[in-house]
PDB file of C-alpha atoms and ligand atoms in Angstrom:
ATOM      1  CA  MET A   1      35.223  19.723  15.626  1.00 91.00           C
ATOM      2  CA  ILE A   2      38.602  18.882  14.997  1.00 97.00           C
ATOM      3  CA  SER A   3      40.469  19.938  18.387  1.00 97.00           C
ATOM      4  CA  ASP A   4      37.234  17.144  19.804  1.00 97.00           C
ATOM      5  CA  ASN A   5      37.829  14.252  17.111  1.00 98.00           C
ATOM      6  CA  LEU A   6      42.055  14.897  18.462  1.00 98.00           C
ATOM      7  CA  SER A   7      41.220  14.714  22.287  1.00 98.00           C
ATOM      8  CA  ARG A   8      38.850  11.271  21.419  1.00 97.00           C
ATOM      9  CA  ILE A   9      41.648   9.459  19.657  1.00 98.00           C
ATOM     10  CA  TYR A  10      43.996  10.484  22.230  1.00 97.00           C
ATOM     11  CA  LYS A  11      42.269   9.511  25.525  1.00 97.00           C
ATOM     12  CA  GLU A  12      41.859   5.529  23.248  1.00 97.00           C
ATOM     13  CA  LEU A  13      45.439   5.654  22.028  1.00 97.00           C
ATOM     14  CA  PRO A  14      47.175   3.005  23.746  1.00 97.00           C
ATOM     15  CA  SER A  15      50.573   5.322  24.946  1.00 94.00           C
ATOM     16  CA  GLY A  16      53.602   4.332  22.818  1.00 94.00           C
ATOM     17  CA  VAL A  17      51.172   4.664  19.644  1.00 98.00           C
ATOM     18  CA  ALA A  18      51.828   7.392  17.493  1.00 98.00           C
ATOM     19  CA  LEU A  19      49.300   9.345  15.618  1.00 98.00           C
ATOM     20  CA  VAL A  20      50.397  10.046  12.369  1.00 98.00           C
ATOM     21  CA  ALA A  21      47.553  13.184  11.163  1.00 98.00           C
ATOM     22  CA  VAL A  22      46.617  12.649   7.711  1.00 98.00           C
ATOM     23  CA  SER A  23      45.810  16.023   6.195  1.00 97.00           C
ATOM     24  CA  LYS A  24      46.301  15.501   2.773  1.00 97.00           C
ATOM     25  CA  PHE A  25      43.010  17.455   0.652  1.00 95.00           C
ATOM     26  CA  HIS A  26      42.507  19.984   3.497  1.00 96.00           C
ATOM     27  CA  PRO A  27      43.235  23.605   3.441  1.00 96.00           C
ATOM     28  CA  VAL A  28      47.140  24.480   6.206  1.00 97.00           C
ATOM     29  CA  GLU A  29      44.375  26.615   8.329  1.00 97.00           C
ATOM     30  CA  ARG A  30      42.797  23.016   9.330  1.00 97.00           C
ATOM     31  CA  LEU A  31      46.503  21.721   9.818  1.00 98.00           C
ATOM     32  CA  MET A  32      46.785  24.533  12.181  1.00 98.00           C
ATOM     33  CA  GLU A  33      43.494  23.820  14.492  1.00 98.00           C
ATOM     34  CA  ALA A  34      45.311  20.529  15.073  1.00 98.00           C
ATOM     35  CA  TYR A  35      48.907  21.835  15.354  1.00 98.00           C
ATOM     36  CA  SER A  36      46.691  24.251  18.374  1.00 98.00           C
ATOM     37  CA  ALA A  37      45.617  21.049  19.659  1.00 98.00           C
ATOM     38  CA  GLY A  38      48.879  19.155  20.312  1.00 98.00           C
ATOM     39  CA  GLN A  39      49.423  17.292  17.196  1.00 98.00           C
ATOM     40  CA  ARG A  40      53.171  17.754  15.781  1.00 98.00           C
ATOM     41  CA  LEU A  41      53.123  14.862  13.712  1.00 98.00           C
ATOM     42  CA  PHE A  42      51.953  14.832   9.975  1.00 98.00           C
ATOM     43  CA  GLY A  43      51.795  12.981   7.349  1.00 98.00           C
ATOM     44  CA  GLU A  44      50.614  13.571   3.240  1.00 98.00           C
ATOM     45  CA  ASN A  45      50.700  11.717   0.468  1.00 98.00           C
ATOM     46  CA  ARG A  46      51.026  14.106  -2.361  1.00 98.00           C
ATOM     47  CA  PRO A  47      54.687  15.111  -3.216  1.00 98.00           C
ATOM     48  CA  GLN A  48      53.408  18.977  -4.837  1.00 98.00           C
ATOM     49  CA  GLU A  49      51.400  19.761  -1.810  1.00 98.00           C
ATOM     50  CA  PHE A  50      53.756  18.520   0.953  1.00 98.00           C
ATOM     51  CA  ALA A  51      56.118  20.567  -0.388  1.00 98.00           C
ATOM     52  CA  ALA A  52      53.866  23.170  -0.390  1.00 98.00           C
ATOM     53  CA  LYS A  53      52.831  22.673   3.223  1.00 98.00           C
ATOM     54  CA  VAL A  54      55.638  22.340   5.096  1.00 98.00           C
ATOM     55  CA  PRO A  55      56.875  25.915   4.598  1.00 98.00           C
ATOM     56  CA  LEU A  56      53.780  27.297   6.205  1.00 98.00           C
ATOM     57  CA  MET A  57      53.821  25.363   9.183  1.00 98.00           C
ATOM     58  CA  PRO A  58      55.826  25.707  11.968  1.00 98.00           C
ATOM     59  CA  SER A  59      59.191  24.601  11.970  1.00 98.00           C
ATOM     60  CA  ASP A  60      58.240  21.755  14.992  1.00 98.00           C
ATOM     61  CA  VAL A  61      55.845  19.528  13.103  1.00 98.00           C
ATOM     62  CA  VAL A  62      56.990  16.069  11.946  1.00 98.00           C
ATOM     63  CA  TRP A  63      56.406  14.973   8.693  1.00 98.00           C
ATOM     64  CA  HIS A  64      56.218  11.841   7.538  1.00 98.00           C
ATOM     65  CA  PHE A  65      55.644  11.198   3.426  1.00 98.00           C
ATOM     66  CA  ILE A  66      53.041   8.347   3.137  1.00 98.00           C
ATOM     67  CA  GLY A  67      51.983   7.826  -0.259  1.00 97.00           C
ATOM     68  CA  HIS A  68      52.996   6.615  -3.874  1.00 97.00           C
ATOM     69  CA  LEU A  69      56.550   8.413  -4.244  1.00 98.00           C
ATOM     70  CA  GLN A  70      58.005   8.604  -8.166  1.00 97.00           C
ATOM     71  CA  THR A  71      61.397   8.982  -8.283  1.00 97.00           C
ATOM     72  CA  ASN A  72      61.343  12.301 -10.003  1.00 98.00           C
ATOM     73  CA  LYS A  73      59.831  13.702  -7.238  1.00 98.00           C
ATOM     74  CA  LEU A  74      62.552  13.280  -4.220  1.00 98.00           C
ATOM     75  CA  ARG A  75      63.312  16.606  -3.926  1.00 98.00           C
ATOM     76  CA  LEU A  76      59.976  17.956  -3.120  1.00 98.00           C
ATOM     77  CA  VAL A  77      59.965  15.453  -0.009  1.00 98.00           C
ATOM     78  CA  LEU A  78      63.218  14.416   1.183  1.00 98.00           C
ATOM     79  CA  PRO A  79      64.095  17.559   2.600  1.00 98.00           C
ATOM     80  CA  TYR A  80      61.370  17.848   4.772  1.00 98.00           C
ATOM     81  CA  ALA A  81      60.280  14.214   5.899  1.00 98.00           C
ATOM     82  CA  SER A  82      61.149  12.984   8.944  1.00 98.00           C
ATOM     83  CA  MET A  83      59.728   9.536   7.813  1.00 98.00           C
ATOM     84  CA  VAL A  84      58.892   7.507   4.292  1.00 98.00           C
ATOM     85  CA  GLN A  85      56.233   5.155   5.284  1.00 98.00           C
ATOM     86  CA  SER A  86      55.582   3.682   1.606  1.00 98.00           C
ATOM     87  CA  VAL A  87      58.496   2.528   0.213  1.00 98.00           C
ATOM     88  CA  ASP A  88      56.738   0.312  -2.549  1.00 97.00           C
ATOM     89  CA  SER A  89      59.494  -1.227  -4.942  1.00 97.00           C
ATOM     90  CA  LEU A  90      63.116  -1.726  -4.710  1.00 97.00           C
ATOM     91  CA  HIS A  91      63.975   0.963  -7.211  1.00 97.00           C
ATOM     92  CA  LEU A  92      62.347   3.560  -4.749  1.00 98.00           C
ATOM     93  CA  LEU A  93      64.399   2.041  -2.474  1.00 98.00           C
ATOM     94  CA  ASP A  94      67.919   2.621  -4.180  1.00 98.00           C
ATOM     95  CA  ALA A  95      66.669   5.845  -5.255  1.00 98.00           C
ATOM     96  CA  ILE A  96      65.828   7.458  -1.943  1.00 98.00           C
ATOM     97  CA  ASP A  97      69.454   5.255  -0.486  1.00 98.00           C
ATOM     98  CA  ARG A  98      71.032   7.714  -3.101  1.00 98.00           C
ATOM     99  CA  TRP A  99      69.774  10.903  -2.576  1.00 98.00           C
ATOM    100  CA  CYS A 100      70.013  10.617   0.841  1.00 98.00           C
ATOM    101  CA  ARG A 101      73.682   9.671   0.649  1.00 98.00           C
ATOM    102  CA  ASP A 102      74.518  12.532  -1.663  1.00 98.00           C
ATOM    103  CA  ASN A 103      73.192  14.784   1.025  1.00 98.00           C
ATOM    104  CA  GLY A 104      74.512  13.673   3.767  1.00 97.00           C
ATOM    105  CA  LYS A 105      71.133  12.260   5.502  1.00 97.00           C
ATOM    106  CA  VAL A 106      69.844   9.242   6.827  1.00 98.00           C
ATOM    107  CA  MET A 107      66.559   8.400   6.099  1.00 98.00           C
ATOM    108  CA  ASP A 108      63.863   6.475   8.345  1.00 98.00           C
ATOM    109  CA  ILE A 109      62.011   3.980   6.136  1.00 98.00           C
ATOM    110  CA  LEU A 110      58.807   2.066   6.361  1.00 98.00           C
ATOM    111  CA  LEU A 111      58.373  -1.005   3.619  1.00 98.00           C
ATOM    112  CA  GLU A 112      55.130  -1.173   2.354  1.00 98.00           C
ATOM    113  CA  PHE A 113      53.408  -5.134   2.150  1.00 98.00           C
ATOM    114  CA  HIS A 114      50.758  -5.309  -0.060  1.00 96.00           C
ATOM    115  CA  LEU A 115      48.154  -6.424   1.914  1.00 93.00           C
ATOM    116  CA  GLY A 116      44.939  -5.119   0.661  1.00 83.00           C
ATOM    117  CA  ALA A 117      43.054  -8.065  -1.460  1.00 82.00           C
ATOM    118  CA  GLU A 118      43.397  -4.852  -4.032  1.00 82.00           C
ATOM    119  CA  GLU A 119      45.336  -5.588  -7.117  1.00 80.00           C
ATOM    120  CA  SER A 120      45.805  -1.742  -7.831  1.00 77.00           C
ATOM    121  CA  LYS A 121      46.897  -1.017  -3.919  1.00 77.00           C
ATOM    122  CA  HIS A 122      50.999   0.011  -4.107  1.00 87.00           C
ATOM    123  CA  GLY A 123      53.117  -2.457  -2.152  1.00 95.00           C
ATOM    124  CA  LEU A 124      56.027  -5.014  -1.765  1.00 97.00           C
ATOM    125  CA  ASP A 125      55.636  -9.214  -1.284  1.00 96.00           C
ATOM    126  CA  GLU A 126      57.043 -10.659   0.917  1.00 97.00           C
ATOM    127  CA  GLN A 127      59.743 -11.971  -1.179  1.00 97.00           C
ATOM    128  CA  GLN A 128      61.043  -8.392  -1.810  1.00 97.00           C
ATOM    129  CA  ILE A 129      60.941  -7.401   1.967  1.00 98.00           C
ATOM    130  CA  ARG A 130      63.564  -9.738   2.438  1.00 98.00           C
ATOM    131  CA  GLN A 131      65.239  -8.908  -0.639  1.00 98.00           C
ATOM    132  CA  ALA A 132      65.522  -5.020   0.495  1.00 98.00           C
ATOM    133  CA  LEU A 133      66.598  -5.916   4.477  1.00 98.00           C
ATOM    134  CA  SER A 134      69.224  -8.359   3.077  1.00 97.00           C
ATOM    135  CA  ALA A 135      71.650  -5.523   2.476  1.00 92.00           C
ATOM    136  CA  THR A 136      72.327  -2.726   4.890  1.00 92.00           C
ATOM    137  CA  ARG A 137      72.362   0.898   2.896  1.00 96.00           C
ATOM    138  CA  GLU A 138      74.273   3.566   4.232  1.00 97.00           C
ATOM    139  CA  GLY A 139      71.678   6.358   3.508  1.00 98.00           C
ATOM    140  CA  ILE A 140      68.388   4.285   4.599  1.00 98.00           C
ATOM    141  CA  ARG A 141      67.210   3.242   8.396  1.00 98.00           C
ATOM    142  CA  PHE A 142      64.830   0.502   8.141  1.00 98.00           C
ATOM    143  CA  ARG A 143      62.060   1.469  10.892  1.00 98.00           C
ATOM    144  CA  GLY A 144      58.983  -1.196   9.928  1.00 98.00           C
ATOM    145  CA  LEU A 145      56.392  -2.145   8.346  1.00 98.00           C
ATOM    146  CA  MET A 146      53.515  -0.169   6.712  1.00 98.00           C
ATOM    147  CA  GLY A 147      50.419  -1.461   5.136  1.00 97.00           C
ATOM    148  CA  MET A 148      46.563  -1.051   4.304  1.00 97.00           C
ATOM    149  CA  ALA A 149      44.116  -3.905   4.818  1.00 96.00           C
ATOM    150  CA  THR A 150      41.428  -5.137   2.303  1.00 95.00           C
ATOM    151  CA  ASN A 151      39.237  -1.994   1.654  1.00 93.00           C
ATOM    152  CA  THR A 152      35.485  -3.901   3.129  1.00 94.00           C
ATOM    153  CA  ASP A 153      32.968  -3.809   5.810  1.00 93.00           C
ATOM    154  CA  ASP A 154      34.272  -7.386   6.927  1.00 96.00           C
ATOM    155  CA  GLU A 155      36.025  -7.083  10.046  1.00 96.00           C
ATOM    156  CA  ALA A 156      37.168 -10.825  10.008  1.00 97.00           C
ATOM    157  CA  VAL A 157      38.830  -9.817   6.822  1.00 96.00           C
ATOM    158  CA  VAL A 158      40.383  -6.348   8.001  1.00 97.00           C
ATOM    159  CA  GLU A 159      41.847  -8.498  10.979  1.00 97.00           C
ATOM    160  CA  GLN A 160      43.069 -10.919   8.853  1.00 97.00           C
ATOM    161  CA  ASP A 161      45.668  -8.737   7.027  1.00 97.00           C
ATOM    162  CA  PHE A 162      46.572  -7.188  10.598  1.00 98.00           C
ATOM    163  CA  ALA A 163      47.659  -9.874  11.912  1.00 98.00           C
ATOM    164  CA  ARG A 164      49.039 -11.447   8.749  1.00 98.00           C
ATOM    165  CA  ILE A 165      51.704  -8.184   8.404  1.00 98.00           C
ATOM    166  CA  HIS A 166      52.007  -8.151  12.560  1.00 98.00           C
ATOM    167  CA  SER A 167      53.243 -11.959  11.766  1.00 98.00           C
ATOM    168  CA  LEU A 168      55.489 -10.848   8.876  1.00 98.00           C
ATOM    169  CA  PHE A 169      56.641  -7.878  11.160  1.00 98.00           C
ATOM    170  CA  LEU A 170      57.446 -10.092  14.018  1.00 98.00           C
ATOM    171  CA  THR A 171      58.621 -12.539  11.871  1.00 98.00           C
ATOM    172  CA  LEU A 172      61.377 -10.007  10.324  1.00 98.00           C
ATOM    173  CA  GLN A 173      62.629  -8.611  13.129  1.00 98.00           C
ATOM    174  CA  ARG A 174      64.298 -12.604  14.109  1.00 98.00           C
ATOM    175  CA  GLU A 175      65.785 -12.474  10.672  1.00 98.00           C
ATOM    176  CA  PHE A 176      67.517  -9.422  10.694  1.00 98.00           C
ATOM    177  CA  PRO A 177      68.089  -8.174  14.077  1.00 96.00           C
ATOM    178  CA  HIS A 178      70.733  -6.410  12.720  1.00 96.00           C
ATOM    179  CA  HIS A 179      68.349  -3.746  11.808  1.00 97.00           C
ATOM    180  CA  HIS A 180      67.714  -2.379  15.154  1.00 96.00           C
ATOM    181  CA  ALA A 181      65.987   0.510  14.269  1.00 98.00           C
ATOM    182  CA  PHE A 182      62.798  -2.064  12.762  1.00 98.00           C
ATOM    183  CA  ASP A 183      60.559  -1.472  15.416  1.00 98.00           C
ATOM    184  CA  GLN A 184      57.495   0.119  14.015  1.00 98.00           C
ATOM    185  CA  LEU A 185      54.386  -1.103  12.788  1.00 98.00           C
ATOM    186  CA  SER A 186      52.069   1.562  10.829  1.00 98.00           C
ATOM    187  CA  ILE A 187      48.617   0.043  10.386  1.00 98.00           C
ATOM    188  CA  GLY A 188      44.797   1.470  11.074  1.00 98.00           C
ATOM    189  CA  MET A 189      43.203   4.549   8.914  1.00 98.00           C
ATOM    190  CA  SER A 190      39.787   6.047  10.274  1.00 97.00           C
ATOM    191  CA  GLY A 191      38.210   2.679   9.341  1.00 94.00           C
ATOM    192  CA  ASP A 192      39.789   0.287  11.363  1.00 97.00           C
ATOM    193  CA  TRP A 193      42.511   1.506  13.630  1.00 98.00           C
ATOM    194  CA  LYS A 194      41.167   0.466  16.516  1.00 97.00           C
ATOM    195  CA  ILE A 195      41.604  -3.530  14.708  1.00 98.00           C
ATOM    196  CA  ALA A 196      44.462  -2.390  13.950  1.00 98.00           C
ATOM    197  CA  LEU A 197      45.992  -1.640  17.766  1.00 98.00           C
ATOM    198  CA  ARG A 198      44.540  -5.413  18.559  1.00 97.00           C
ATOM    199  CA  HIS A 199      47.322  -5.954  16.174  1.00 98.00           C
ATOM    200  CA  GLY A 200      50.444  -4.696  17.206  1.00 98.00           C
ATOM    201  CA  ALA A 201      49.877  -1.060  15.561  1.00 98.00           C
ATOM    202  CA  THR A 202      52.576   1.449  16.626  1.00 98.00           C
ATOM    203  CA  MET A 203      51.759   3.791  14.835  1.00 98.00           C
ATOM    204  CA  VAL A 204      47.792   4.850  13.411  1.00 98.00           C
ATOM    205  CA  ARG A 205      47.761   6.943  10.441  1.00 98.00           C
ATOM    206  CA  ILE A 206      43.993   8.789  10.772  1.00 98.00           C
ATOM    207  CA  GLY A 207      42.705  10.958   7.956  1.00 98.00           C
ATOM    208  CA  SER A 208      39.062  11.892   7.978  1.00 97.00           C
ATOM    209  CA  ASP A 209      38.038  10.870  11.651  1.00 97.00           C
ATOM    210  CA  ILE A 210      39.931  14.056  12.385  1.00 98.00           C
ATOM    211  CA  PHE A 211      39.847  16.741   9.500  1.00 97.00           C
ATOM    212  CA  GLY A 212      36.288  15.512   8.122  1.00 92.00           C
ATOM    213  CA  ASN A 213      35.531  13.681   4.717  1.00 85.00           C
ATOM    214  CA  ARG A 214      38.081  15.087   2.039  1.00 73.00           C
ATOM    215  CA  GLU A 215      36.543  16.562  -1.412  1.00 61.00           C
ATOM    216  CA  TYR A 216      38.407  14.791  -4.140  1.00 54.00           C
TER     217      TYR A 216
HETATM  218  C1  PLP B   1      44.997   8.961   3.049  1.00 63.19           C
HETATM  219  C2  PLP B   1      44.999   7.945   4.092  1.00 63.19           C
HETATM  220  C3  PLP B   1      45.325   7.596   5.274  1.00 63.19           C
HETATM  221  C4  PLP B   1      44.064   8.314   6.121  1.00 63.19           C
HETATM  222  O1  PLP B   1      42.966   7.705   5.394  1.00 63.19           O
HETATM  223  P1  PLP B   1      41.425   7.889   6.329  1.00 63.19           P
HETATM  224  O2  PLP B   1      40.056   6.645   6.669  1.00 63.19           O
HETATM  225  O3  PLP B   1      41.145   9.495   6.196  1.00 63.19           O
HETATM  226  O4  PLP B   1      42.050   8.269   7.702  1.00 63.19           O
HETATM  227  C5  PLP B   1      46.255   6.986   5.894  1.00 63.19           C
HETATM  228  N1  PLP B   1      47.203   5.764   5.014  1.00 63.19           N
HETATM  229  C6  PLP B   1      47.401   6.160   3.955  1.00 63.19           C
HETATM  230  C7  PLP B   1      48.255   5.894   3.083  1.00 63.19           C
HETATM  231  C8  PLP B   1      46.316   7.015   3.162  1.00 63.19           C
HETATM  232  O5  PLP B   1      46.902   7.538   1.709  1.00 63.19           O
END
């Protein structure tokens, strides 16, 4: 049961750590089960699916976009998202900034750090992250970092990944104190969120532990 899964997670989540219920690939009826159990923050990773679900859910749902976003899909996402967690290129950052200035909005964003060992994973390296943070942009509020650990059963590798992004996060807070709202570290998914809690997570993004397996 979705509500049982959620209450189990709520019990173990320290106060101050937000739970993003990752509902991609699941129908709105299942999201509503989570909503009825009290969940308000949801994450989706595909623009089309995201835009289709938003109008079907109650208006007090808070939506985070957590997937790769192409600049020709911004209009499907930016009007409804309160945060884009997956800014994985400077080109995308520029495009979000421009869209937001044109539409009188300021978007909360996380810079996605390429953390895991996989080449296939999206994300910025440390130098690109510093480059992003060195300018202020009217349409952007920098809120922190997002990262995905290496996909492995070896907990030591996952620990190392999370320790690395946590340390970068703290360093950036010291280097860029003018980004006052840079206070979110989004790490941890179904397989590794308990490890992420030991490494400074302020947000965990959990899908299958809440909704069960996805059918791709
Ligand atoms: C799918 C997804 C998650 C959740 O994954 P689970 O293993 O199902 O918890 C978290 N973050 C991102 C970016 C995702 O795409």
